[in-house]
Coordinates of C-alpha atoms in Angstrom, one line a residue:
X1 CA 76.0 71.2 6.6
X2 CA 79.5 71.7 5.1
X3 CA 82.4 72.0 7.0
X4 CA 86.0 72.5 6.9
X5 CA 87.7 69.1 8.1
X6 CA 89.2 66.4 7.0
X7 CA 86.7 64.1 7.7
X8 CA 82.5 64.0 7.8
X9 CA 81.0 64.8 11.1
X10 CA 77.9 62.2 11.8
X11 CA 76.1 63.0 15.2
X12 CA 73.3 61.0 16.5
X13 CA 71.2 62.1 19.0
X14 CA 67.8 61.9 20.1
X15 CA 66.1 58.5 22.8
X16 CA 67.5 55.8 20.5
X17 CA 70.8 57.6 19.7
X18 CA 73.2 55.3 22.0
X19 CA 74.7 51.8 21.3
X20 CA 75.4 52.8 17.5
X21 CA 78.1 51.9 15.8
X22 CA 80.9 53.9 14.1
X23 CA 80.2 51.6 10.7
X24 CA 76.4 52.9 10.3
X25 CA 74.7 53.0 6.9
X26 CA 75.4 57.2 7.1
X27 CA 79.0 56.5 7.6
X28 CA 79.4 53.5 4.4
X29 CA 76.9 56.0 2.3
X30 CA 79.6 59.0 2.9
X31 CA 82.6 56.1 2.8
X32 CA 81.2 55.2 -1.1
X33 CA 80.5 58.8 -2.4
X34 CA 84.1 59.8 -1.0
X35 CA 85.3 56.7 -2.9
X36 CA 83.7 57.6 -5.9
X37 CA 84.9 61.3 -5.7
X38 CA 81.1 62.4 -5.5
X39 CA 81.5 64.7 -3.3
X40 CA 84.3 66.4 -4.1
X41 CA 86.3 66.1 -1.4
X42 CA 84.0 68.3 0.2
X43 CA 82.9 67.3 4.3
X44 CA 79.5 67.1 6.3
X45 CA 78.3 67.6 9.4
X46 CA 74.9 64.8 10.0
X47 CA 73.3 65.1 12.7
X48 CA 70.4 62.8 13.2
X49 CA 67.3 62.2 15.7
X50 CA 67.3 58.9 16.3
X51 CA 63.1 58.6 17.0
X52 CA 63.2 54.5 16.1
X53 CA 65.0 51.9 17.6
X54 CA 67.6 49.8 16.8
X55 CA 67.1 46.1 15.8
X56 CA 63.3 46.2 15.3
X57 CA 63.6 45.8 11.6
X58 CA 61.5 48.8 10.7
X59 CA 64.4 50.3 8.7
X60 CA 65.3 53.3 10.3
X61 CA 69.1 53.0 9.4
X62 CA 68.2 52.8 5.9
X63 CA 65.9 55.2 5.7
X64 CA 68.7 57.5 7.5
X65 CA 71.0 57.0 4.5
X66 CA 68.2 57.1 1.6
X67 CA 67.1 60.6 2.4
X68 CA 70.8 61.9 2.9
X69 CA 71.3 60.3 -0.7
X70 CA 68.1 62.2 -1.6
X71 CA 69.5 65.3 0.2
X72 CA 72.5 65.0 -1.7
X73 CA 71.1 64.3 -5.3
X74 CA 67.8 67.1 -4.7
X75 CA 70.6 69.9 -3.7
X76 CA 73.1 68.9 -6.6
X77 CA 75.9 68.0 -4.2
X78 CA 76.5 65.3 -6.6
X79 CA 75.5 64.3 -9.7
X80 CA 75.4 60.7 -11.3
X81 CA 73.6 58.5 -13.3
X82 CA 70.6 56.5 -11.6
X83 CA 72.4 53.8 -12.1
X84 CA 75.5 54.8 -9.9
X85 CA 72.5 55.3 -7.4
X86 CA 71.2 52.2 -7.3
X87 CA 74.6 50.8 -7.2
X88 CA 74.9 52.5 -4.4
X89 CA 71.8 52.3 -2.2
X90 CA 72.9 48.5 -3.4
X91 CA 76.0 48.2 -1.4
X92 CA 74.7 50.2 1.5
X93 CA 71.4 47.9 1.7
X94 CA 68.7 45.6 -0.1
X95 CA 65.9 48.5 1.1
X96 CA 67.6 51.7 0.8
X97 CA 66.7 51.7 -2.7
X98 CA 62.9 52.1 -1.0
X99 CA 63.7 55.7 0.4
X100 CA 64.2 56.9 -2.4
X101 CA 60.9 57.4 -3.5
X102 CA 57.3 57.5 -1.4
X103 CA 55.1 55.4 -2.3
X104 CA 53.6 52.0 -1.9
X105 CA 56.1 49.6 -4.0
X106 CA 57.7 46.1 -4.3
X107 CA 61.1 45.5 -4.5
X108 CA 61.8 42.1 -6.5
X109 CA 65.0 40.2 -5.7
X110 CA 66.6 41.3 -8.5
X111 CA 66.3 44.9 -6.7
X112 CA 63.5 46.1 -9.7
X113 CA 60.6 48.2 -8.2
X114 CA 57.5 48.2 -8.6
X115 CA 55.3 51.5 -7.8
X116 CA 51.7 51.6 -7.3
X117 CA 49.1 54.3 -6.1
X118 CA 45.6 55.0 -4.4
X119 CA 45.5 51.8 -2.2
X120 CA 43.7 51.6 1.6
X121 CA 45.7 53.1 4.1
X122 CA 45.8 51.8 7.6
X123 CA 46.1 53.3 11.1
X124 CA 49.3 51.1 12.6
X125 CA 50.3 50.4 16.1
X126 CA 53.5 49.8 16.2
X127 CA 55.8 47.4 19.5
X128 CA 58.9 46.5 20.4
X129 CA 59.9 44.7 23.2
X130 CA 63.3 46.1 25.5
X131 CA 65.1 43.5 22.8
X132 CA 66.6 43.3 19.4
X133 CA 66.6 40.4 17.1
X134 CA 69.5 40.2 15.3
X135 CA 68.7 39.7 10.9
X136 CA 72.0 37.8 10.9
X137 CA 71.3 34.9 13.3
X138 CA 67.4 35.0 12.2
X139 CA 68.3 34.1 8.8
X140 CA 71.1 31.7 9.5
X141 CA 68.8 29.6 11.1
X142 CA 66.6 29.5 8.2
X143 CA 67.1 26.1 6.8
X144 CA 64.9 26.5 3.2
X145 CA 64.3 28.8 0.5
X146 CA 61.7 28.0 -1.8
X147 CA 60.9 29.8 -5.2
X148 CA 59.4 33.4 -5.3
X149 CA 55.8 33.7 -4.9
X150 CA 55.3 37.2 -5.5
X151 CA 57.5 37.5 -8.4
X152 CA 55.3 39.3 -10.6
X153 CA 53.5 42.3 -8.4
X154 CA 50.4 43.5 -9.2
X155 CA 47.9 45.6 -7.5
X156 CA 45.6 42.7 -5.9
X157 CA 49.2 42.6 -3.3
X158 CA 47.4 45.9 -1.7
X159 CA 44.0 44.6 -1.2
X160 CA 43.3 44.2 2.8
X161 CA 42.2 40.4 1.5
X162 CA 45.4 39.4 0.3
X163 CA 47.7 41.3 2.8
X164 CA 45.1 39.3 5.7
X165 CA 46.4 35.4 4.1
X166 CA 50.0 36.6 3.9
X167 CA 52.5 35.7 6.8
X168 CA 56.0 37.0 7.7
X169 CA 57.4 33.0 7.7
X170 CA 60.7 34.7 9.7
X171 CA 58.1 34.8 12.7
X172 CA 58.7 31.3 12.8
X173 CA 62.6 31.6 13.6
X174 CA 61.8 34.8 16.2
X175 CA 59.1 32.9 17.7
X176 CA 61.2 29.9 18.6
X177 CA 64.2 32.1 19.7
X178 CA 61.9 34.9 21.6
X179 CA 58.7 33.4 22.8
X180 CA 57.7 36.7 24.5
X181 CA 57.4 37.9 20.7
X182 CA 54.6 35.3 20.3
X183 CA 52.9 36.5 23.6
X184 CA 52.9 40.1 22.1
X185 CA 51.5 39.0 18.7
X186 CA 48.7 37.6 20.1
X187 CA 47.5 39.8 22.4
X188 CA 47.9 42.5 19.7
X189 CA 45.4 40.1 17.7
X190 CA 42.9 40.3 20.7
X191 CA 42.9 44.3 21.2
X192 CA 39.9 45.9 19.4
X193 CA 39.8 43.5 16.5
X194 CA 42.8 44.6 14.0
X195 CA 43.0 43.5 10.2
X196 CA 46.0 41.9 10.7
X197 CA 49.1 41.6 12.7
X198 CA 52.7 41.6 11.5
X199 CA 56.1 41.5 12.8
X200 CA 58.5 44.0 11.0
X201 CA 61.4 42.0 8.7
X202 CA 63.2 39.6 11.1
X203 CA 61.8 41.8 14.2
X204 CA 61.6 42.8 16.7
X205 CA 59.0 45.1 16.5
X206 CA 55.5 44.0 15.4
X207 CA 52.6 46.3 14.1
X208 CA 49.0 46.1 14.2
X209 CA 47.0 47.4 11.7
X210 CA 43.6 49.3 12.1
X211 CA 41.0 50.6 9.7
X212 CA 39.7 52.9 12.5
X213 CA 41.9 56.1 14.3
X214 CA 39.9 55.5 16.9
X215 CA 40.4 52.1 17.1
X216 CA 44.4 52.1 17.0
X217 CA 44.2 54.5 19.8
X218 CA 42.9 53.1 22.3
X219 CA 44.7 49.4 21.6
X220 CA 47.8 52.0 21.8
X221 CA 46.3 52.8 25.4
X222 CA 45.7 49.1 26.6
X223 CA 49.0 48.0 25.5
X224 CA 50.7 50.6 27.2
X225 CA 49.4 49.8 30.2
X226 CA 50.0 46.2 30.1
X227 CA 53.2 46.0 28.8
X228 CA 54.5 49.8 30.6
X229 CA 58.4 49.2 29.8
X230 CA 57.6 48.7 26.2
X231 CA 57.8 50.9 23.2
X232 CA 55.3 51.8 21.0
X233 CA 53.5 54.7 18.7
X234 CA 50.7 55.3 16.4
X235 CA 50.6 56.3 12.8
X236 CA 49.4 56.8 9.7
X237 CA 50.5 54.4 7.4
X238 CA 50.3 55.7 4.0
X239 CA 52.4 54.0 2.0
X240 CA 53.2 49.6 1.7
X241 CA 56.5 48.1 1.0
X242 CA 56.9 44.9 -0.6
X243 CA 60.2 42.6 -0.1
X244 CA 59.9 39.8 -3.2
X245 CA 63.0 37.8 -2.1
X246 CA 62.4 33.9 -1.3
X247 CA 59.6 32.3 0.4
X248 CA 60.6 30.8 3.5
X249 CA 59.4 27.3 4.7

């Protein structure tokens, strides 16, 4: 809500709310519409339920800023060209642009999206070990980039075929750093025969993925009770997103 201060307001709260730091993607969104004078000098109080956890690549401090953005365009707070917006979910972050808009997409390296609709949604069960992996030292140690594969999206990227001979290659840097992530993956693999199993971005968190409700919630129940200390949830997955940067070898 508005306020009257001289400054914003950004409160987090909620079991994942601690350990965040004052430069958050909320806090650069408000710096850039401040600079920009899109907001008219006028101040917000955010607060915000942290319900995902930090460093398990599953985008939850982008997502934060994309549907304030949303908030802010929906409710004519401000109003500028898409452009400006994209310049802006630009600086804040490669996939804030992805909040923006709900449904399955790509997002090409030269930040063009892709939308697509009516594809197989999954039942996910989603991990995370009690540690973070940090994106910055998983991509320094990546030591090539080859030439985008998946340049040119189409619809076959969707079908449970495909998505099965994919790979995340940044498993290969966690692995070798973390090799309790490698334990994880595979005993995800072996718990009531998912399609596939993922981990999220440069990790931590990894995510099964289930045809059948049932299914995903007893694997929820098995892994909870062999790994007690770690996190983890069920849901409905009803939309994929697509990160067409560089493959990694």
């Amino acid at each position: 809500k508005q306020i009257k201060s001289n400054c914003h307001d950004i409160i987090f709260n909620g079991k994942f709310s601690t350990k965040i730091s004052a430069n958050n993607t909320v806090s650069k969104l408000l710096k850039f519409l401040d600079e920009r004078k899109l907001l008219k000098n006028k101040k917000f109080r955010i607060n915000i339920n942290k319900k995902i956890p930090a460093k398990s690549g599953l985008g939850g401090g982008s997502m934060n800023a994309a549907n304030i953005l949303k908030y802010f365009v929906k409710k004519k707070i401000i109003k500028t060209s898409k452009k400006d917006i994209l310049e802006i979910c630009r600086l804040i972050g490669s996939d804030v642009i992805l909040g923006l808009n709900s449904k399955n997409s790509i997002l090409k390296k030269n930040n063009d999206i892709k939308f697509f609709k009516n594809y197989k949604k999954f039942y996910t069960l989603i991990v995370k070990p009690n540690f973070g992996c940090s994106t910055k030292y998983i991509y320094s140690k990546v030591r090539k980039f080859n030439k985008p594969e998946f340049n040119r999206p189409d619809k076959r990227m969707f079908n449970i075929d495909f998505l099965k001979n994919t790979n995340n290659h940044l498993e290969i840097v966690a692995f070798s750093k973390y090799s309790k992530l490698r334990s994880i993956k595979s005993y995800l693999e072996s718990l009531l025969q998912p399609v596939f199993v993922r981990m999220t971005g440069s990790g931590s968190a990894l995510v099964a993925y289930y045809q059948s409700k049932e299914r995903c919630k007893n694997a929820k129940k098995k892994f909870s009770k062999k790994y007690k200390n770690y996190w983890c949830i069920t849901s409905k997955l009803y939309k994929f997103y697509f990160f067409v940067l560089y493959e990694i070898n």
